[in-house]
């Protein structure tokens, strides 16, 4: 299996550290609001990667963090008058609902940042002892990026070229790519934090965002593990800072394969609330579009290619997905044997840096290949869907209401008598009631929208 490694800027053969066991960490949501659809591109990518690894025989230990302590969660929980715990638990549960709707498999373990403050403190103390961190005038503790010569390697940034900016400090959790300055590991308490703080050997305060993922990932997966995934927006500063603080604290190489998905643009622009193009999964559901059409849309492009989201594209994708579902249901309910030729072609595309667009062509080819028995086609589709996650195993024949069945029977009579105008009128009535009728040799087939 070849995967593109952002760290080395090339495709590499995947070789796990420990036999067939894979340690994988995914940067999860910051639970201060509903994740937007760009976030879900990252989570779907991570899900497909994990599914593909399991499909070809690896045992994946997948950790995903829940960021429930940072600038945004504190700011917005205070604005609502709720405790940080109450506020973040609501959005954590909403994330889990969205996850299930999109057929994203649960991680092996979800790690909440607030449960790992002890591990963060230990890591920061190591960085202080080794001289990689220092206490600022405000009492906060910062990482000295000039002490780590490899700083900037992930993002192809030259520290020498950034020295003009690198002399100062920055306490915000998130900042711009050209703002390479010493970043906060531990933030001393101030009034803006309200009642959110921990009393520790570092003083009264709270962790910075970047140290959270380092502490959680190394606690659960070890100092050195296989894969770290996330969106391209996480590369700087977050992942760059993770590498620096982790390797300086442990003295070991942190992650072997860094994998990042490209942007999801909306109408050719970056998502922004001010532009009115900021969408969540709820917006898709409110338009009565199957949310799995969004998953299908993400699979239609390489994870490393930017996708331009439009509502027209999503509606078109839903039409294609419905067509797949209908073809699958026409295969009957008997499940035969997986076709090895199609399975091997599918695995070949997955092994080529998760080539999901070509993997989808295999799905279409097998479902339409009348030379393969229906039961075997059904078995093969279900097998491929272990990776694609499009929900074929949960599809069921539609229960047709009596009112709709009368229209279907009347339309069939019109067809037999070649009254095609009447047949078309009745088809439209059936569609208006939420059903779709398709003519077949054995009689009409009916599906719900």
Short mmCIF file of C-alpha atoms in Angstrom, two decimals:
data_model
loop_
_atom_site.label_atom_id
_atom_site.label_comp_id
_atom_site.label_asym_id
_atom_site.label_seq_id
_atom_site.Cartn_x
_atom_site.Cartn_y
_atom_site.Cartn_z
CA UNK A 1 0.00 0.00 0.00
CA UNK A 2 1.43 3.38 -1.03
CA UNK A 3 0.43 6.52 0.83
CA UNK A 4 1.43 10.16 0.31
CA UNK A 5 3.46 11.39 3.27
CA UNK A 6 3.16 15.15 3.80
CA UNK A 7 6.35 15.09 5.85
CA UNK A 8 8.54 13.70 3.04
CA UNK A 9 6.42 15.16 0.19
CA UNK A 10 6.23 11.83 -1.65
CA UNK A 11 4.33 8.56 -1.89
CA UNK A 12 5.85 5.84 0.25
CA UNK A 13 5.17 2.17 0.83
CA UNK A 14 3.28 1.84 4.09
CA UNK A 15 5.27 -0.14 6.65
CA UNK A 16 3.81 -0.23 10.18
CA UNK A 17 6.15 -0.09 13.16
CA UNK A 18 4.68 -3.20 14.77
CA UNK A 19 3.77 -5.96 12.29
CA UNK A 20 0.15 -5.66 11.20
CA UNK A 21 -0.81 -3.35 14.10
CA UNK A 22 -1.34 0.31 13.15
CA UNK A 23 -1.46 3.26 15.52
CA UNK A 24 -3.48 6.10 13.97
CA UNK A 25 -4.40 9.51 15.37
CA UNK A 26 -6.96 11.89 13.85
CA UNK A 27 -7.39 15.51 14.87
CA UNK A 28 -11.03 15.65 15.91
CA UNK A 29 -13.51 18.48 16.47
CA UNK A 30 -13.26 21.51 18.71
CA UNK A 31 -16.65 21.25 20.37
CA UNK A 32 -17.80 24.86 20.50
CA UNK A 33 -20.30 24.56 17.62
CA UNK A 34 -21.56 22.09 15.03
CA UNK A 35 -18.71 20.96 12.74
CA UNK A 36 -19.03 22.35 9.21
CA UNK A 37 -18.94 20.20 6.10
CA UNK A 38 -15.25 21.01 5.56
CA UNK A 39 -14.51 19.33 8.90
CA UNK A 40 -16.45 16.31 7.74
CA UNK A 41 -14.30 16.00 4.66
CA UNK A 42 -11.36 15.40 7.03
CA UNK A 43 -13.28 12.89 9.15
CA UNK A 44 -14.56 10.99 6.09
CA UNK A 45 -11.01 10.85 4.72
CA UNK A 46 -9.71 9.46 8.02
CA UNK A 47 -12.58 6.97 8.08
CA UNK A 48 -11.89 5.69 4.55
CA UNK A 49 -8.17 5.37 5.35
CA UNK A 50 -8.94 3.32 8.46
CA UNK A 51 -11.51 1.17 6.65
CA UNK A 52 -9.03 0.53 3.82
CA UNK A 53 -6.29 -0.50 6.25
CA UNK A 54 -8.67 -2.89 8.02
CA UNK A 55 -9.90 -4.21 4.65
CA UNK A 56 -6.41 -5.27 3.58
CA UNK A 57 -5.70 -6.93 6.93
CA UNK A 58 -4.31 -4.39 9.39
CA UNK A 59 -5.40 -4.10 13.03
CA UNK A 60 -5.97 -0.37 13.54
CA UNK A 61 -5.93 1.35 16.91
CA UNK A 62 -7.59 4.65 16.04
CA UNK A 63 -7.54 7.58 18.47
CA UNK A 64 -9.49 10.79 17.87
CA UNK A 65 -9.35 13.75 20.20
CA UNK A 66 -12.21 15.94 21.34
CA UNK A 67 -10.90 19.47 21.95
CA UNK A 68 -13.07 20.62 24.85
CA UNK A 69 -10.68 23.24 26.21
CA UNK A 70 -9.30 26.09 24.10
CA UNK A 71 -9.93 29.78 23.40
CA UNK A 72 -13.17 29.13 21.50
CA UNK A 73 -14.79 26.71 23.95
CA UNK A 74 -14.08 29.06 26.87
CA UNK A 75 -15.29 32.15 24.98
CA UNK A 76 -18.54 30.60 23.73
CA UNK A 77 -19.43 28.69 26.90
CA UNK A 78 -19.16 31.95 28.85
CA UNK A 79 -21.35 33.71 26.28
CA UNK A 80 -24.11 31.13 26.82
CA UNK A 81 -23.76 31.19 30.62
CA UNK A 82 -23.12 27.44 30.70
CA UNK A 83 -20.28 25.59 32.36
CA UNK A 84 -17.50 24.46 30.03
CA UNK A 85 -18.42 20.81 30.63
CA UNK A 86 -22.14 21.26 29.95
CA UNK A 87 -21.45 23.37 26.85
CA UNK A 88 -18.89 21.05 25.26
CA UNK A 89 -20.79 17.84 26.08
CA UNK A 90 -23.76 19.07 24.04
CA UNK A 91 -21.66 19.66 20.92
CA UNK A 92 -19.71 16.44 21.49
CA UNK A 93 -22.97 14.46 21.42
CA UNK A 94 -24.11 16.33 18.30
CA UNK A 95 -20.82 15.40 16.62
CA UNK A 96 -21.40 11.73 17.44
CA UNK A 97 -24.88 11.93 15.88
CA UNK A 98 -23.41 13.41 12.68
CA UNK A 99 -20.68 10.78 12.68
CA UNK A 100 -23.27 7.98 12.69
CA UNK A 101 -25.40 9.66 9.99
CA UNK A 102 -22.34 9.81 7.70
CA UNK A 103 -21.41 6.17 8.37
CA UNK A 104 -18.10 7.20 9.94
CA UNK A 105 -16.95 4.29 12.08
CA UNK A 106 -16.33 5.16 15.75
CA UNK A 107 -12.70 5.59 16.76
CA UNK A 108 -11.20 2.94 19.01
CA UNK A 109 -11.12 5.66 21.66
CA UNK A 110 -12.12 9.32 21.89
CA UNK A 111 -9.87 11.37 24.13
CA UNK A 112 -11.18 14.55 25.72
CA UNK A 113 -8.49 17.12 26.34
CA UNK A 114 -9.80 17.90 29.83
CA UNK A 115 -9.13 14.28 30.85
CA UNK A 116 -5.41 14.51 29.98
CA UNK A 117 -4.25 17.69 31.74
CA UNK A 118 -1.97 15.64 34.02
CA UNK A 119 -0.17 14.18 30.97
CA UNK A 120 0.13 17.67 29.46
CA UNK A 121 1.73 19.02 32.63
CA UNK A 122 4.26 16.15 32.68
CA UNK A 123 5.21 16.82 29.04
CA UNK A 124 5.61 20.57 29.65
CA UNK A 125 7.79 19.88 32.70
CA UNK A 126 10.06 17.71 30.53
CA UNK A 127 10.35 20.52 27.97
CA UNK A 128 11.27 22.97 30.75
CA UNK A 129 13.88 20.57 32.18
CA UNK A 130 15.46 20.05 28.76
CA UNK A 131 15.58 23.77 27.98
CA UNK A 132 13.09 23.70 25.11
CA UNK A 133 10.51 25.75 27.03
CA UNK A 134 10.65 28.84 29.25
CA UNK A 135 8.40 30.94 31.43
CA UNK A 136 7.39 34.34 30.07
CA UNK A 137 6.89 37.56 32.01
CA UNK A 138 3.16 36.82 32.22
CA UNK A 139 3.85 33.48 33.92
CA UNK A 140 2.76 31.47 30.86
CA UNK A 141 5.12 28.82 29.50
CA UNK A 142 6.28 28.94 25.88
CA UNK A 143 8.09 26.61 23.49
CA UNK A 144 11.26 28.06 21.98
CA UNK A 145 11.07 27.19 18.29
CA UNK A 146 14.71 28.19 17.63
CA UNK A 147 15.77 25.28 19.90
CA UNK A 148 14.29 22.80 17.41
CA UNK A 149 16.29 22.97 14.14
CA UNK A 150 13.69 20.88 12.24
CA UNK A 151 10.91 23.39 12.94
CA UNK A 152 9.06 24.11 9.70
CA UNK A 153 9.93 20.82 7.99
CA UNK A 154 6.32 19.62 7.67
CA UNK A 155 5.19 22.88 6.07
CA UNK A 156 8.35 23.49 4.05
CA UNK A 157 9.08 26.65 6.01
CA UNK A 158 12.60 27.94 6.54
CA UNK A 159 13.10 29.06 10.12
CA UNK A 160 15.96 31.32 9.01
CA UNK A 161 13.60 33.09 6.63
CA UNK A 162 11.10 33.54 9.45
CA UNK A 163 13.56 34.79 12.08
CA UNK A 164 12.15 38.29 11.83
CA UNK A 165 8.87 36.96 13.25
CA UNK A 166 10.38 34.24 15.39
CA UNK A 167 11.73 36.51 18.09
CA UNK A 168 8.44 37.09 19.88
CA UNK A 169 5.74 35.03 21.55
CA UNK A 170 2.15 34.26 20.76
CA UNK A 171 -0.46 33.11 23.25
CA UNK A 172 -3.44 32.56 20.91
CA UNK A 173 -4.26 28.94 20.05
CA UNK A 174 -4.59 29.62 16.31
CA UNK A 175 -2.69 32.04 14.11
CA UNK A 176 -1.57 32.69 10.55
CA UNK A 177 1.04 30.72 8.63
CA UNK A 178 3.58 33.56 8.55
CA UNK A 179 3.29 34.08 12.32
CA UNK A 180 6.12 31.73 13.35
CA UNK A 181 6.75 32.70 16.97
CA UNK A 182 7.20 30.88 20.25
CA UNK A 183 3.83 29.37 21.16
CA UNK A 184 2.13 28.87 24.52
CA UNK A 185 2.27 25.44 26.16
CA UNK A 186 0.63 26.57 29.38
CA UNK A 187 -1.46 29.73 29.82
CA UNK A 188 -1.54 31.37 33.21
CA UNK A 189 -5.04 32.17 34.39
CA UNK A 190 -6.54 35.56 33.66
CA UNK A 191 -10.05 36.98 34.01
CA UNK A 192 -11.06 35.96 30.48
CA UNK A 193 -10.76 32.29 31.54
CA UNK A 194 -13.39 32.72 34.28
CA UNK A 195 -13.69 29.54 36.32
CA UNK A 196 -11.74 27.43 33.80
CA UNK A 197 -8.33 26.60 35.29
CA UNK A 198 -6.24 23.87 36.90
CA UNK A 199 -3.99 24.24 39.93
CA UNK A 200 -0.76 22.43 38.96
CA UNK A 201 2.99 22.52 39.49
CA UNK A 202 3.08 24.91 36.52
CA UNK A 203 0.80 27.38 38.28
CA UNK A 204 -2.89 28.22 38.06
CA UNK A 205 -3.87 28.02 34.41
CA UNK A 206 -4.75 25.81 31.47
CA UNK A 207 -3.01 24.09 28.57
CA UNK A 208 -2.48 25.60 25.13
CA UNK A 209 -4.17 23.85 22.21
CA UNK A 210 -1.09 22.27 20.62
CA UNK A 211 0.19 20.41 23.69
CA UNK A 212 -3.18 18.68 24.03
CA UNK A 213 -2.82 16.46 20.95
CA UNK A 214 0.81 15.60 21.74
CA UNK A 215 -0.09 14.46 25.26
CA UNK A 216 -3.16 12.48 24.21
CA UNK A 217 -1.59 10.76 21.18
CA UNK A 218 1.60 9.70 22.94
CA UNK A 219 -0.33 8.52 26.01
CA UNK A 220 -2.58 6.27 23.89
CA UNK A 221 -0.29 5.27 21.00
CA UNK A 222 3.24 5.65 22.39
CA UNK A 223 5.96 8.21 21.70
CA UNK A 224 6.40 6.95 18.13
CA UNK A 225 3.41 5.81 16.07
CA UNK A 226 2.37 5.20 12.47
CA UNK A 227 -0.16 7.69 11.07
CA UNK A 228 -1.44 11.15 11.96
CA UNK A 229 -4.27 12.60 9.85
CA UNK A 230 -6.05 15.91 9.60
CA UNK A 231 -7.14 18.65 7.24
CA UNK A 232 -4.56 20.75 5.42
CA UNK A 233 -5.62 23.67 7.64
CA UNK A 234 -4.12 21.82 10.63
CA UNK A 235 -0.64 21.62 9.11
CA UNK A 236 0.40 25.02 10.47
CA UNK A 237 0.63 25.87 13.21
CA UNK A 238 -0.95 22.86 14.92
CA UNK A 239 0.85 19.87 13.44
CA UNK A 240 4.15 21.71 13.11
CA UNK A 241 3.98 22.51 16.81
CA UNK A 242 2.94 18.96 17.71
CA UNK A 243 6.07 17.59 16.05
CA UNK A 244 8.36 20.09 17.75
CA UNK A 245 7.10 19.66 21.31
CA UNK A 246 6.63 15.86 21.05
CA UNK A 247 10.08 15.09 19.67
CA UNK A 248 11.80 17.48 22.08
CA UNK A 249 9.94 16.01 25.07
CA UNK A 250 10.44 12.32 24.21
CA UNK A 251 13.69 12.39 22.22
CA UNK A 252 12.02 10.08 19.67
CA UNK A 253 10.66 10.44 16.14
CA UNK A 254 6.98 11.32 16.57
CA UNK A 255 4.98 10.09 13.54
CA UNK A 256 6.03 8.13 10.45
CA UNK A 257 3.24 9.11 8.04
CA UNK A 258 1.52 12.49 8.08
CA UNK A 259 -1.58 12.53 5.87
CA UNK A 260 -3.68 15.60 5.08
CA UNK A 261 -6.80 16.11 2.99
CA UNK A 262 -7.18 19.18 0.80
CA UNK A 263 -9.66 22.03 1.23
CA UNK A 264 -13.39 21.79 0.68
CA UNK A 265 -14.31 25.05 -1.05
CA UNK A 266 -17.88 26.34 -1.33
CA UNK A 267 -18.75 27.98 -4.64
CA UNK A 268 -15.02 28.32 -5.23
CA UNK A 269 -14.36 30.14 -1.93
CA UNK A 270 -13.23 29.20 1.55
CA UNK A 271 -16.15 28.66 3.91
CA UNK A 272 -17.00 31.70 5.99
CA UNK A 273 -19.99 32.72 8.08
CA UNK A 274 -19.59 36.30 6.81
CA UNK A 275 -19.97 35.09 3.19
CA UNK A 276 -23.04 33.04 4.07
CA UNK A 277 -21.51 29.85 2.66
CA UNK A 278 -20.88 28.12 5.98
CA UNK A 279 -22.80 24.83 5.98
CA UNK A 280 -23.28 22.04 8.48
CA UNK A 281 -24.77 18.59 8.00
CA UNK A 282 -28.06 20.01 9.24
CA UNK A 283 -28.29 22.22 6.15
CA UNK A 284 -28.05 19.13 3.93
CA UNK A 285 -30.69 17.27 5.93
CA UNK A 286 -33.04 20.29 5.90
CA UNK A 287 -32.94 20.23 2.08
CA UNK A 288 -34.09 16.58 2.19
CA UNK A 289 -30.85 15.41 0.63
CA UNK A 290 -29.47 12.06 1.78
CA UNK A 291 -26.37 12.93 3.88
CA UNK A 292 -24.58 9.91 2.38
CA UNK A 293 -24.66 11.80 -0.93
CA UNK A 294 -22.13 14.15 0.72
CA UNK A 295 -19.95 11.17 1.62
CA UNK A 296 -20.22 9.94 -1.97
CA UNK A 297 -19.23 13.41 -3.24
CA UNK A 298 -16.08 13.31 -1.09
CA UNK A 299 -15.17 9.89 -2.51
CA UNK A 300 -15.44 11.17 -6.07
CA UNK A 301 -12.16 13.09 -5.77
CA UNK A 302 -8.73 12.19 -4.44
CA UNK A 303 -8.41 13.22 -0.79
CA UNK A 304 -5.46 15.42 -1.85
CA UNK A 305 -7.50 17.33 -4.46
CA UNK A 306 -9.52 20.43 -3.46
CA UNK A 307 -13.27 19.91 -3.90
CA UNK A 308 -15.63 22.71 -4.86
CA UNK A 309 -18.94 22.14 -3.11
CA UNK A 310 -22.12 23.38 -4.78
CA UNK A 311 -25.70 22.40 -4.06
CA UNK A 312 -26.10 21.45 -7.73
CA UNK A 313 -23.16 19.04 -7.46
CA UNK A 314 -24.60 17.48 -4.30
CA UNK A 315 -28.05 17.00 -5.89
CA UNK A 316 -26.39 15.39 -8.91
CA UNK A 317 -24.42 13.10 -6.62
CA UNK A 318 -27.58 12.11 -4.77
CA UNK A 319 -29.16 11.13 -8.10
CA UNK A 320 -26.17 8.88 -8.85
CA UNK A 321 -26.35 7.35 -5.38
CA UNK A 322 -30.07 6.63 -5.75
CA UNK A 323 -29.31 4.95 -9.06
CA UNK A 324 -26.74 2.73 -7.33
CA UNK A 325 -29.19 1.87 -4.56
CA UNK A 326 -31.90 0.96 -7.08
CA UNK A 327 -29.54 -1.23 -9.10
CA UNK A 328 -28.46 -2.95 -5.88
CA UNK A 329 -32.04 -3.63 -4.76
CA UNK A 330 -32.83 -5.11 -8.16
CA UNK A 331 -30.22 -7.82 -7.46
CA UNK A 332 -32.58 -9.51 -4.99
CA UNK A 333 -31.94 -10.62 -1.42
CA UNK A 334 -29.71 -13.66 -1.92
CA UNK A 335 -26.03 -13.10 -1.11
CA UNK A 336 -23.52 -15.24 -2.98
CA UNK A 337 -19.73 -15.20 -3.28
CA UNK A 338 -17.50 -12.12 -3.63
CA UNK A 339 -16.07 -11.78 -7.13
CA UNK A 340 -12.30 -11.91 -6.63
CA UNK A 341 -11.47 -10.15 -9.91
CA UNK A 342 -13.42 -7.06 -8.91
CA UNK A 343 -12.18 -7.26 -5.32
CA UNK A 344 -8.53 -7.35 -6.43
CA UNK A 345 -9.02 -4.39 -8.78
CA UNK A 346 -10.65 -2.48 -5.91
CA UNK A 347 -7.73 -3.27 -3.57
CA UNK A 348 -5.27 -2.21 -6.27
CA UNK A 349 -6.86 1.25 -6.45
CA UNK A 350 -6.96 1.59 -2.67
CA UNK A 351 -3.28 0.67 -2.52
CA UNK A 352 -2.54 3.58 -4.86
CA UNK A 353 -2.81 6.29 -2.17
CA UNK A 354 -6.54 5.66 -1.59
CA UNK A 355 -7.69 6.25 -5.17
CA UNK A 356 -11.39 6.40 -4.26
CA UNK A 357 -12.55 7.83 -7.63
CA UNK A 358 -11.32 4.69 -9.38
CA UNK A 359 -12.55 2.49 -6.55
CA UNK A 360 -16.04 3.86 -7.22
CA UNK A 361 -15.76 2.81 -10.87
CA UNK A 362 -15.29 -0.78 -9.67
CA UNK A 363 -18.51 -0.48 -7.68
CA UNK A 364 -20.41 0.70 -10.77
CA UNK A 365 -18.83 -1.95 -12.98
CA UNK A 366 -19.70 -4.88 -10.75
CA UNK A 367 -23.25 -3.74 -10.02
CA UNK A 368 -23.98 -3.51 -13.78
CA UNK A 369 -22.08 -6.64 -14.89
CA UNK A 370 -24.85 -9.03 -15.96
CA UNK A 371 -22.27 -11.78 -16.59
CA UNK A 372 -21.85 -12.07 -12.82
CA UNK A 373 -24.77 -13.78 -11.00
CA UNK A 374 -26.99 -11.38 -9.04
CA UNK A 375 -26.19 -13.00 -5.69
CA UNK A 376 -22.44 -12.66 -6.35
CA UNK A 377 -22.84 -9.04 -7.44
CA UNK A 378 -24.72 -8.36 -4.23
CA UNK A 379 -21.97 -10.02 -2.15
CA UNK A 380 -19.27 -8.05 -3.96
CA UNK A 381 -21.02 -4.69 -3.49
CA UNK A 382 -21.42 -5.39 0.23
CA UNK A 383 -17.74 -6.32 0.41
CA UNK A 384 -16.55 -3.13 -1.32
CA UNK A 385 -18.87 -1.06 0.86
CA UNK A 386 -16.86 -2.08 3.92
CA UNK A 387 -14.48 0.65 2.72
CA UNK A 388 -16.81 3.05 0.91
CA UNK A 389 -19.38 3.18 3.71
CA UNK A 390 -22.35 4.09 1.49
CA UNK A 391 -24.85 2.05 3.48
CA UNK A 392 -25.81 -0.77 1.10
CA UNK A 393 -26.22 -3.30 3.92
CA UNK A 394 -29.06 -1.27 5.48
CA UNK A 395 -31.09 -0.82 2.27
CA UNK A 396 -34.52 -2.42 2.31
CA UNK A 397 -37.30 -2.84 -0.19
CA UNK A 398 -39.83 -0.05 0.10
CA UNK A 399 -43.18 -0.55 1.83
CA UNK A 400 -45.71 0.98 -0.57
CA UNK A 401 -48.82 2.72 0.83
CA UNK A 402 -52.19 1.63 -0.57
CA UNK A 403 -52.78 5.02 -2.22
CA UNK A 404 -49.46 4.78 -4.11
CA UNK A 405 -50.08 1.13 -5.07
CA UNK A 406 -53.40 2.09 -6.70
CA UNK A 407 -51.62 4.69 -8.83
CA UNK A 408 -48.93 2.13 -9.77
CA UNK A 409 -51.58 -0.39 -10.85
CA UNK A 410 -53.45 2.28 -12.82
CA UNK A 411 -50.23 3.37 -14.51
CA UNK A 412 -49.38 -0.22 -15.43
CA UNK A 413 -52.81 -0.55 -17.09
CA UNK A 414 -52.19 2.69 -19.02
CA UNK A 415 -48.85 1.32 -20.21
CA UNK A 416 -50.42 -1.94 -21.38
CA UNK A 417 -53.00 0.01 -23.41
CA UNK A 418 -50.20 2.31 -24.67
CA UNK A 419 -51.81 5.41 -23.10
CA UNK A 420 -48.39 6.98 -22.50
CA UNK A 421 -49.68 10.47 -21.70
CA UNK A 422 -51.77 9.02 -18.87
CA UNK A 423 -48.81 6.86 -17.81
CA UNK A 424 -46.58 9.94 -17.54
CA UNK A 425 -49.21 11.84 -15.54
CA UNK A 426 -49.47 8.97 -13.06
CA UNK A 427 -45.67 8.71 -12.78
CA UNK A 428 -45.59 12.39 -11.77
CA UNK A 429 -48.31 11.82 -9.15
CA UNK A 430 -46.30 8.91 -7.75
CA UNK A 431 -43.16 11.08 -7.65
CA UNK A 432 -45.05 13.86 -5.85
CA UNK A 433 -45.95 11.34 -3.14
CA UNK A 434 -42.25 10.56 -2.59
CA UNK A 435 -41.89 7.41 -4.70
CA UNK A 436 -40.11 6.54 -7.90
CA UNK A 437 -41.34 3.91 -10.33
CA UNK A 438 -39.08 2.07 -12.76
CA UNK A 439 -40.27 -0.27 -15.48
CA UNK A 440 -38.67 -3.71 -15.51
CA UNK A 441 -39.31 -7.02 -17.39
CA UNK A 442 -40.93 -8.59 -14.33
CA UNK A 443 -43.16 -5.61 -13.61
CA UNK A 444 -42.67 -2.10 -12.15
CA UNK A 445 -40.10 -1.53 -9.40
CA UNK A 446 -40.85 1.16 -6.82
CA UNK A 447 -38.47 3.03 -4.52
CA UNK A 448 -38.95 5.82 -2.00
CA UNK A 449 -37.03 9.07 -2.55
#
